[in-house]
């Protein structure tokens, strides 16, 4: 993300801004933000589901529960993402 700021600053200082490069960096920042949100939501949901009494360590059942919960969450996320992307492609093809 630091590279975005430095690229933008140098482009702004020279008076030349490449819209394509800026758009690519914005897309990267959006993807990073989406990944962070996914990880945060998954962590919150799986913690609430699997951890009954927080402590300094996880027992085996908590470890297994968290691993399975995260696997299921990622599977569901991927399924929804594929369906969403397929729908976008169909709608773009109609235009």
C-alpha positions as MATLAB code, in Angstrom:
seq = 'XXXXXXXXXXXXXXXXXXXXXXXXXXXXXXXXXXXXXXXXXXXXXXXXXXXXXXXXXXXXXXXXXXXXXXXXXXXXXXXXXXXXXXXXXXXXXXX';
ca = [
       0.000    0.000    0.000;
       2.954    2.267    0.513;
       3.765    1.888   -3.165;
       0.384    3.372   -4.037;
       1.133    6.520   -2.097;
       4.598    6.915   -3.569;
       3.418    6.191   -7.119;
       0.563    8.618   -6.756;
       2.789   11.301   -5.252;
       5.396   10.997   -7.981;
       2.726   10.997  -10.686;
       0.991   14.006   -9.153;
       4.288   15.861   -8.784;
       5.142   15.415  -12.448;
       1.648   16.438  -13.547;
       1.134   13.078  -15.290;
      -1.287   10.532  -13.858;
      -1.806    7.206  -15.562;
      -5.503    6.403  -15.042;
      -4.922    2.720  -15.822;
      -2.229    2.375  -13.166;
      -4.332    4.242  -10.624;
      -7.332    2.007  -11.348;
      -5.178   -1.114  -10.947;
      -3.898    0.096   -7.587;
      -7.431    0.929   -6.451;
      -8.522   -2.591   -7.458;
      -5.646   -4.062   -5.448;
      -6.583   -1.969   -2.423;
     -10.221   -3.075   -2.711;
      -9.155   -6.730   -2.967;
      -6.968   -6.364    0.138;
      -9.815   -4.698    2.045;
     -12.211   -7.484    0.998;
      -9.742  -10.156    2.117;
      -9.297   -8.411    5.469;
     -13.058   -8.201    5.939;
     -13.471  -11.883    5.030;
     -10.814  -12.894    7.532;
     -12.312  -10.711   10.263;
     -15.850  -12.052    9.743;
     -14.639  -15.634    9.597;
     -12.610  -15.160   12.778;
     -15.539  -13.596   14.629;
     -18.061  -16.234   13.584;
     -15.793  -19.211   14.210;
     -14.605  -17.849   17.557;
     -18.198  -17.390   18.745;
     -19.126  -20.859   17.506;
     -16.127  -22.814   18.764;
     -14.677  -21.122   21.826;
     -16.813  -21.557   24.901;
     -14.406  -20.294   27.507;
     -11.421  -18.273   26.229;
      -8.089  -19.170   27.764;
      -4.404  -19.170   26.958;
      -4.584  -22.318   24.807;
      -7.061  -24.172   22.616;
      -7.939  -27.766   23.381;
      -8.149  -30.347   20.597;
     -11.910  -30.037   20.129;
     -11.656  -26.238   19.812;
      -8.825  -26.556   17.293;
     -10.815  -29.020   15.199;
     -13.966  -26.897   15.427;
     -12.118  -23.783   14.286;
     -10.422  -25.608   11.407;
     -13.719  -27.081   10.203;
     -15.584  -23.794   10.669;
     -12.989  -21.893    8.651;
     -13.039  -24.553    5.916;
     -16.825  -24.380    5.668;
     -16.792  -20.579    5.692;
     -14.225  -20.472    2.872;
     -16.150  -23.084    0.866;
     -19.342  -21.044    1.220;
     -17.504  -17.828    0.321;
     -16.019  -19.434   -2.790;
     -19.388  -20.837   -3.869;
     -21.074  -17.459   -3.505;
     -18.185  -15.703   -5.287;
     -18.319  -18.103   -8.237;
     -22.096  -17.696   -8.531;
     -21.808  -13.921   -8.326;
     -19.053  -13.796  -10.966;
     -21.029  -16.086  -13.277;
     -24.064  -13.846  -12.922;
     -21.993  -10.755  -13.694;
     -20.604  -12.435  -16.815;
     -24.097  -13.418  -17.989;
     -25.374   -9.897  -17.475;
     -22.392   -8.390  -19.281;
     -22.964  -10.777  -22.200;
     -26.561   -9.532  -22.503;
     -25.439   -5.904  -22.859;
];
